[in-house]
């Protein structure tokens, strides 16, 4: 197993007024495992604890109890090198004063000392994500949302990771652009045998990319779908309601 989460619990201080210091459980014993090269989707409504789970999986935040293992070990320097992340908010995840070439150099600066070499590498990264080298010297505000998210994906693969956490990575994009970025993610996954944890509130994008799905509800896994082709067989009323919502959009390819 590449990544394992075992019985993760997490609470935050929540509530209001006289309850403001009470702890509110957000994750209530979540376990999951991700194999090399696979895409596991976590689908659930907003506020159900998905991003919290993602931060804990990355080692950005500690769980109250439970264990996170990357290749059987707790997070360390080696695991951090093998892990990347793409968030929903591409505008705030890049430095607005950096040019594209600098954004793409962030992760490789320590290993690639010459700026000429980094520029060459950045060019190749842009090609990998379907952008032309003409944008190397542009600033983020000179790019479209789709272009900027592609730059973030290029930055994520720049360190040659084995695992990428995608937290609502396409959710802010227009639907037509979403499909293109999902295609890109699928191609990169196959080309580099990447494993993804694809966190989303949108079942449709998850079915496009994922091999397996976990339906997440109020900090718990409500249902597990081991094979995406069996989407029609899901039982749990909550997961079904998400599916019905997608069906209502009358998208013929998987209904
Ligand atoms: N750092 C934090 N401090 C306090 N509460 C938080 C914090 N992060 C998230 N929460 C709360 O945890 C719940 C789950 O949030 P989140 O993990 O972002 O859910 P999702 O990504 O599924 O929308 C929300 O009620 C949110 O307000
Ligand atoms: Mg979230």
mmCIF file of C-alpha atoms and ligand atoms in Angstrom:
data_model
loop_
_atom_site.group_PDB
_atom_site.id
_atom_site.type_symbol
_atom_site.label_atom_id
_atom_site.label_comp_id
_atom_site.label_asym_id
_atom_site.label_seq_id
_atom_site.Cartn_x
_atom_site.Cartn_y
_atom_site.Cartn_z
ATOM 1 C CA UNK A 1 0.000 0.000 0.000
ATOM 2 C CA UNK A 2 1.186 3.488 -0.819
ATOM 3 C CA UNK A 3 -0.921 5.410 1.673
ATOM 4 C CA UNK A 4 -2.897 4.110 4.612
ATOM 5 C CA UNK A 5 -5.134 5.964 7.020
ATOM 6 C CA UNK A 6 -6.154 3.965 10.063
ATOM 7 C CA UNK A 7 -9.016 4.932 12.356
ATOM 8 C CA UNK A 8 -8.485 8.680 12.014
ATOM 9 C CA UNK A 9 -10.297 10.872 14.537
ATOM 10 C CA UNK A 10 -10.220 14.653 14.572
ATOM 11 C CA UNK A 11 -12.173 17.300 16.474
ATOM 12 C CA UNK A 12 -12.089 21.065 16.277
ATOM 13 C CA UNK A 13 -13.310 23.653 18.679
ATOM 14 C CA UNK A 14 -16.724 24.542 17.350
ATOM 15 C CA UNK A 15 -20.105 25.940 18.214
ATOM 16 C CA UNK A 16 -21.044 29.429 19.173
ATOM 17 C CA UNK A 17 -21.887 31.464 22.285
ATOM 18 C CA UNK A 18 -21.483 29.443 25.474
ATOM 19 C CA UNK A 19 -20.615 26.339 23.393
ATOM 20 C CA UNK A 20 -17.722 27.954 21.599
ATOM 21 C CA UNK A 21 -15.080 25.994 23.476
ATOM 22 C CA UNK A 22 -16.719 22.619 22.965
ATOM 23 C CA UNK A 23 -14.955 20.154 20.730
ATOM 24 C CA UNK A 24 -16.837 19.182 17.619
ATOM 25 C CA UNK A 25 -15.923 15.830 16.058
ATOM 26 C CA UNK A 26 -15.117 16.248 12.357
ATOM 27 C CA UNK A 27 -13.582 12.860 11.492
ATOM 28 C CA UNK A 28 -15.044 9.862 13.278
ATOM 29 C CA UNK A 29 -12.775 6.884 12.678
ATOM 30 C CA UNK A 30 -11.861 6.992 8.998
ATOM 31 C CA UNK A 31 -9.764 4.225 7.463
ATOM 32 C CA UNK A 32 -8.681 3.954 3.850
ATOM 33 C CA UNK A 33 -5.861 2.607 1.744
ATOM 34 C CA UNK A 34 -4.488 3.760 -1.574
ATOM 35 C CA UNK A 35 -2.472 1.554 -3.880
ATOM 36 C CA UNK A 36 0.318 2.622 -6.206
ATOM 37 C CA UNK A 37 -1.038 4.110 -9.431
ATOM 38 C CA UNK A 38 -4.714 4.156 -8.489
ATOM 39 C CA UNK A 39 -7.192 6.965 -8.093
ATOM 40 C CA UNK A 40 -9.402 6.833 -5.040
ATOM 41 C CA UNK A 41 -12.265 9.302 -4.946
ATOM 42 C CA UNK A 42 -13.689 10.802 -1.768
ATOM 43 C CA UNK A 43 -17.094 12.205 -2.559
ATOM 44 C CA UNK A 44 -19.205 14.031 -0.051
ATOM 45 C CA UNK A 45 -21.132 17.173 0.640
ATOM 46 C CA UNK A 46 -19.511 20.394 1.709
ATOM 47 C CA UNK A 47 -18.508 20.442 5.380
ATOM 48 C CA UNK A 48 -18.325 16.653 5.719
ATOM 49 C CA UNK A 49 -14.611 16.751 6.617
ATOM 50 C CA UNK A 50 -12.964 15.873 3.289
ATOM 51 C CA UNK A 51 -10.349 18.637 3.259
ATOM 52 C CA UNK A 52 -9.503 17.937 6.903
ATOM 53 C CA UNK A 53 -8.898 14.313 5.954
ATOM 54 C CA UNK A 54 -6.744 15.472 3.041
ATOM 55 C CA UNK A 55 -4.570 17.683 5.240
ATOM 56 C CA UNK A 56 -4.085 14.818 7.674
ATOM 57 C CA UNK A 57 -3.192 12.443 4.811
ATOM 58 C CA UNK A 58 -0.547 14.932 3.644
ATOM 59 C CA UNK A 59 0.902 15.274 7.126
ATOM 60 C CA UNK A 60 0.028 18.989 7.222
ATOM 61 C CA UNK A 61 -2.099 18.407 10.271
ATOM 62 C CA UNK A 62 -2.071 15.854 13.097
ATOM 63 C CA UNK A 63 -4.974 13.549 13.824
ATOM 64 C CA UNK A 64 -6.199 13.314 17.441
ATOM 65 C CA UNK A 65 -5.863 9.556 17.132
ATOM 66 C CA UNK A 66 -5.219 7.007 14.420
ATOM 67 C CA UNK A 67 -2.274 6.502 12.108
ATOM 68 C CA UNK A 68 -1.166 7.763 8.709
ATOM 69 C CA UNK A 69 1.325 5.544 6.903
ATOM 70 C CA UNK A 70 3.099 6.224 3.632
ATOM 71 C CA UNK A 71 4.694 3.028 2.311
ATOM 72 C CA UNK A 72 4.187 1.530 5.743
ATOM 73 C CA UNK A 73 5.977 4.323 7.615
ATOM 74 C CA UNK A 74 4.978 7.545 9.290
ATOM 75 C CA UNK A 75 5.541 10.698 7.236
ATOM 76 C CA UNK A 76 9.158 11.743 6.961
ATOM 77 C CA UNK A 77 11.320 13.756 4.602
ATOM 78 C CA UNK A 78 11.303 11.014 1.948
ATOM 79 C CA UNK A 79 7.517 10.738 1.963
ATOM 80 C CA UNK A 80 7.127 14.505 1.663
ATOM 81 C CA UNK A 81 9.217 14.408 -1.493
ATOM 82 C CA UNK A 82 6.984 11.743 -2.967
ATOM 83 C CA UNK A 83 3.796 13.723 -2.280
ATOM 84 C CA UNK A 84 2.262 16.724 -4.028
ATOM 85 C CA UNK A 85 -1.016 18.582 -3.783
ATOM 86 C CA UNK A 86 -3.358 20.598 -5.987
ATOM 87 C CA UNK A 87 -6.022 22.686 -4.260
ATOM 88 C CA UNK A 88 -9.232 24.192 -5.557
ATOM 89 C CA UNK A 89 -8.162 27.768 -5.183
ATOM 90 C CA UNK A 90 -5.481 28.119 -7.826
ATOM 91 C CA UNK A 91 -5.293 31.897 -7.422
ATOM 92 C CA UNK A 92 -4.254 31.809 -3.782
ATOM 93 C CA UNK A 93 -2.028 28.754 -4.140
ATOM 94 C CA UNK A 94 0.479 30.649 -6.279
ATOM 95 C CA UNK A 95 2.482 33.739 -5.412
ATOM 96 C CA UNK A 96 0.946 36.548 -7.518
ATOM 97 C CA UNK A 97 4.350 38.209 -7.882
ATOM 98 C CA UNK A 98 5.963 35.111 -9.363
ATOM 99 C CA UNK A 99 6.179 34.490 -13.089
ATOM 100 C CA UNK A 100 5.141 31.046 -14.353
ATOM 101 C CA UNK A 101 8.788 29.999 -14.654
ATOM 102 C CA UNK A 102 9.357 30.867 -10.980
ATOM 103 C CA UNK A 103 6.191 29.092 -9.859
ATOM 104 C CA UNK A 104 7.356 25.972 -11.654
ATOM 105 C CA UNK A 105 10.837 26.255 -10.155
ATOM 106 C CA UNK A 106 9.687 26.377 -6.524
ATOM 107 C CA UNK A 107 9.943 22.643 -5.883
ATOM 108 C CA UNK A 108 13.151 21.993 -7.806
ATOM 109 C CA UNK A 109 15.251 24.986 -6.791
ATOM 110 C CA UNK A 110 17.333 22.956 -4.333
ATOM 111 C CA UNK A 111 18.129 20.169 -6.773
ATOM 112 C CA UNK A 112 18.503 22.215 -9.953
ATOM 113 C CA UNK A 113 20.863 25.094 -9.278
ATOM 114 C CA UNK A 114 21.245 26.658 -12.712
ATOM 115 C CA UNK A 115 18.437 29.001 -13.732
ATOM 116 C CA UNK A 116 18.924 28.057 -17.386
ATOM 117 C CA UNK A 117 18.394 24.424 -16.519
ATOM 118 C CA UNK A 118 15.298 25.279 -14.455
ATOM 119 C CA UNK A 119 13.854 27.295 -17.333
ATOM 120 C CA UNK A 120 14.377 24.372 -19.672
ATOM 121 C CA UNK A 121 12.719 22.029 -17.161
ATOM 122 C CA UNK A 122 9.816 24.463 -16.732
ATOM 123 C CA UNK A 123 9.326 24.458 -20.518
ATOM 124 C CA UNK A 124 9.071 20.675 -20.490
ATOM 125 C CA UNK A 125 6.604 20.808 -17.604
ATOM 126 C CA UNK A 126 4.385 23.217 -19.537
ATOM 127 C CA UNK A 127 4.426 20.851 -22.469
ATOM 128 C CA UNK A 128 3.386 17.997 -20.172
ATOM 129 C CA UNK A 129 0.262 19.906 -19.151
ATOM 130 C CA UNK A 130 -0.630 21.119 -22.636
ATOM 131 C CA UNK A 131 0.541 24.742 -22.337
ATOM 132 C CA UNK A 132 2.942 26.530 -24.650
ATOM 133 C CA UNK A 133 6.269 27.927 -23.522
ATOM 134 C CA UNK A 134 5.145 31.433 -24.479
ATOM 135 C CA UNK A 135 3.543 31.798 -21.039
ATOM 136 C CA UNK A 136 6.775 31.161 -19.082
ATOM 137 C CA UNK A 137 7.228 34.844 -18.271
ATOM 138 C CA UNK A 138 3.600 35.657 -17.557
ATOM 139 C CA UNK A 139 2.192 36.427 -14.132
ATOM 140 C CA UNK A 140 -0.771 34.468 -12.721
ATOM 141 C CA UNK A 141 -3.250 37.287 -13.392
ATOM 142 C CA UNK A 142 -2.366 37.087 -17.085
ATOM 143 C CA UNK A 143 -3.651 33.497 -17.297
ATOM 144 C CA UNK A 144 -7.137 32.013 -17.458
ATOM 145 C CA UNK A 145 -8.357 29.842 -14.569
ATOM 146 C CA UNK A 146 -7.833 26.690 -16.605
ATOM 147 C CA UNK A 147 -4.310 27.719 -17.593
ATOM 148 C CA UNK A 148 -3.390 28.586 -14.023
ATOM 149 C CA UNK A 149 -4.713 25.288 -12.688
ATOM 150 C CA UNK A 150 -2.628 23.516 -15.350
ATOM 151 C CA UNK A 151 0.396 25.436 -14.075
ATOM 152 C CA UNK A 152 -0.436 24.216 -10.549
ATOM 153 C CA UNK A 153 -0.621 20.654 -11.877
ATOM 154 C CA UNK A 154 2.719 21.145 -13.633
ATOM 155 C CA UNK A 155 4.204 22.374 -10.359
ATOM 156 C CA UNK A 156 2.733 19.347 -8.574
ATOM 157 C CA UNK A 157 4.446 16.909 -10.942
ATOM 158 C CA UNK A 158 7.725 18.882 -11.030
ATOM 159 C CA UNK A 159 9.128 16.970 -8.061
ATOM 160 C CA UNK A 160 8.269 13.604 -9.650
ATOM 161 C CA UNK A 161 5.802 12.572 -6.951
ATOM 162 C CA UNK A 162 4.187 9.170 -6.619
ATOM 163 C CA UNK A 163 1.055 10.495 -4.934
ATOM 164 C CA UNK A 164 -0.948 13.684 -5.538
ATOM 165 C CA UNK A 165 -3.785 14.912 -3.378
ATOM 166 C CA UNK A 166 -6.358 16.691 -5.533
ATOM 167 C CA UNK A 167 -8.712 18.649 -3.270
ATOM 168 C CA UNK A 168 -11.595 19.979 -5.393
ATOM 169 C CA UNK A 169 -8.928 20.486 -8.071
ATOM 170 C CA UNK A 170 -11.409 21.059 -10.905
ATOM 171 C CA UNK A 171 -14.366 22.398 -8.920
ATOM 172 C CA UNK A 172 -13.767 26.086 -9.651
ATOM 173 C CA UNK A 173 -13.410 25.612 -13.390
ATOM 174 C CA UNK A 174 -16.118 25.921 -16.046
ATOM 175 C CA UNK A 175 -17.564 22.546 -16.961
ATOM 176 C CA UNK A 176 -15.937 22.416 -20.413
ATOM 177 C CA UNK A 177 -12.534 23.263 -18.919
ATOM 178 C CA UNK A 178 -13.122 20.721 -16.115
ATOM 179 C CA UNK A 179 -13.351 17.923 -18.650
ATOM 180 C CA UNK A 180 -10.067 18.957 -20.284
ATOM 181 C CA UNK A 181 -8.248 19.160 -16.960
ATOM 182 C CA UNK A 182 -9.677 15.775 -15.898
ATOM 183 C CA UNK A 183 -8.396 14.314 -19.197
ATOM 184 C CA UNK A 184 -4.985 15.788 -18.455
ATOM 185 C CA UNK A 185 -4.956 14.304 -14.941
ATOM 186 C CA UNK A 186 -5.955 10.921 -16.331
ATOM 187 C CA UNK A 187 -3.151 10.998 -18.914
ATOM 188 C CA UNK A 188 -0.528 12.034 -16.362
ATOM 189 C CA UNK A 189 -1.668 9.302 -14.009
ATOM 190 C CA UNK A 190 -1.222 6.680 -16.683
ATOM 191 C CA UNK A 191 2.050 8.058 -17.993
ATOM 192 C CA UNK A 192 3.742 8.335 -14.597
ATOM 193 C CA UNK A 193 1.827 5.695 -12.627
ATOM 194 C CA UNK A 194 0.645 8.363 -10.179
ATOM 195 C CA UNK A 195 -1.732 7.645 -7.327
ATOM 196 C CA UNK A 196 -4.422 10.246 -6.655
ATOM 197 C CA UNK A 197 -6.688 10.933 -3.737
ATOM 198 C CA UNK A 198 -9.394 12.871 -5.541
ATOM 199 C CA UNK A 199 -11.497 14.845 -3.089
ATOM 200 C CA UNK A 200 -14.679 16.382 -4.456
ATOM 201 C CA UNK A 201 -18.303 17.244 -3.776
ATOM 202 C CA UNK A 202 -19.006 16.455 -7.417
ATOM 203 C CA UNK A 203 -19.757 12.808 -8.154
ATOM 204 C CA UNK A 204 -19.592 13.364 -11.888
ATOM 205 C CA UNK A 205 -15.960 14.445 -11.971
ATOM 206 C CA UNK A 206 -15.085 11.595 -9.580
ATOM 207 C CA UNK A 207 -16.632 8.975 -11.856
ATOM 208 C CA UNK A 208 -14.580 10.303 -14.741
ATOM 209 C CA UNK A 209 -11.228 9.869 -13.036
ATOM 210 C CA UNK A 210 -11.514 7.403 -10.166
ATOM 211 C CA UNK A 211 -11.061 3.645 -9.967
ATOM 212 C CA UNK A 212 -12.782 3.379 -6.583
ATOM 213 C CA UNK A 213 -15.013 5.694 -4.572
ATOM 214 C CA UNK A 214 -15.683 6.399 -0.928
ATOM 215 C CA UNK A 215 -18.874 8.240 -0.090
ATOM 216 C CA UNK A 216 -18.196 10.511 2.805
ATOM 217 C CA UNK A 217 -20.857 11.788 5.156
ATOM 218 C CA UNK A 218 -20.429 13.725 8.388
ATOM 219 C CA UNK A 219 -16.900 12.516 9.003
ATOM 220 C CA UNK A 220 -17.532 8.876 8.203
ATOM 221 C CA UNK A 221 -17.349 6.644 5.167
ATOM 222 C CA UNK A 222 -20.988 5.959 4.347
ATOM 223 C CA UNK A 223 -20.327 3.585 1.462
ATOM 224 C CA UNK A 224 -17.436 2.125 -0.489
ATOM 225 C CA UNK A 225 -17.586 1.415 -4.194
ATOM 226 C CA UNK A 226 -14.746 -0.943 -5.137
ATOM 227 C CA UNK A 227 -15.373 -0.737 -8.863
ATOM 228 C CA UNK A 228 -16.488 2.448 -10.523
ATOM 229 C CA UNK A 229 -18.284 0.445 -13.224
ATOM 230 C CA UNK A 230 -20.725 -0.729 -10.572
ATOM 231 C CA UNK A 231 -21.937 2.750 -9.771
ATOM 232 C CA UNK A 232 -25.525 1.679 -10.367
ATOM 233 C CA UNK A 233 -25.316 -0.812 -7.495
ATOM 234 C CA UNK A 234 -24.725 1.625 -4.661
ATOM 235 C CA UNK A 235 -27.171 1.120 -1.816
ATOM 236 C CA UNK A 236 -26.748 3.746 0.838
ATOM 237 C CA UNK A 237 -29.497 6.400 0.564
ATOM 238 C CA UNK A 238 -27.005 9.260 0.858
ATOM 239 C CA UNK A 239 -24.781 7.947 -1.952
ATOM 240 C CA UNK A 240 -27.868 7.268 -4.038
ATOM 241 C CA UNK A 241 -29.049 10.819 -3.550
ATOM 242 C CA UNK A 242 -25.726 12.078 -4.931
ATOM 243 C CA UNK A 243 -26.127 9.739 -7.892
ATOM 244 C CA UNK A 244 -29.714 10.810 -8.521
ATOM 245 C CA UNK A 245 -28.547 14.421 -8.563
ATOM 246 C CA UNK A 246 -26.085 13.571 -11.314
ATOM 247 C CA UNK A 247 -28.655 11.565 -13.257
ATOM 248 C CA UNK A 248 -30.924 14.579 -13.177
ATOM 249 C CA UNK A 249 -28.335 16.335 -15.316
ATOM 250 C CA UNK A 250 -28.971 13.660 -17.972
ATOM 251 C CA UNK A 251 -25.404 12.904 -18.755
ATOM 252 C CA UNK A 252 -25.725 9.812 -20.912
ATOM 253 C CA UNK A 253 -22.238 8.298 -20.704
ATOM 254 C CA UNK A 254 -22.520 6.648 -17.346
ATOM 255 C CA UNK A 255 -26.192 6.605 -16.431
HETATM 256 N N1 LIG B 1 -8.929 24.565 11.372
HETATM 257 C C1 LIG B 1 -10.220 24.428 11.696
HETATM 258 N N2 LIG B 1 -10.709 24.867 12.869
HETATM 259 C C2 LIG B 1 -12.005 24.702 13.219
HETATM 260 N N3 LIG B 1 -12.923 24.100 12.448
HETATM 261 C C3 LIG B 1 -12.515 23.636 11.247
HETATM 262 C C4 LIG B 1 -11.148 23.773 10.808
HETATM 263 N N4 LIG B 1 -11.041 23.203 9.584
HETATM 264 C C5 LIG B 1 -12.260 22.737 9.269
HETATM 265 N N5 LIG B 1 -13.152 22.991 10.268
HETATM 266 C C6 LIG B 1 -14.567 22.601 10.288
HETATM 267 O O1 LIG B 1 -14.606 21.218 9.998
HETATM 268 C C7 LIG B 1 -15.730 20.901 9.201
HETATM 269 C C8 LIG B 1 -15.281 20.143 7.979
HETATM 270 O O2 LIG B 1 -14.537 21.004 7.147
HETATM 271 P P1 LIG B 1 -13.781 20.505 5.837
HETATM 272 O O3 LIG B 1 -12.838 19.421 6.194
HETATM 273 O O4 LIG B 1 -13.228 21.704 5.164
HETATM 274 O O5 LIG B 1 -14.991 19.891 4.987
HETATM 275 P P2 LIG B 1 -15.165 19.687 3.407
HETATM 276 O O6 LIG B 1 -13.807 19.760 2.775
HETATM 277 O O7 LIG B 1 -15.803 18.350 3.268
HETATM 278 O O8 LIG B 1 -16.069 20.767 2.918
HETATM 279 C C9 LIG B 1 -16.424 22.215 8.898
HETATM 280 O O9 LIG B 1 -17.502 22.357 9.790
HETATM 281 C C10 LIG B 1 -15.365 23.247 9.183
HETATM 282 O O10 LIG B 1 -15.935 24.438 9.607
HETATM 283 MG MG1 LIG B 2 -13.060 20.979 1.230
#
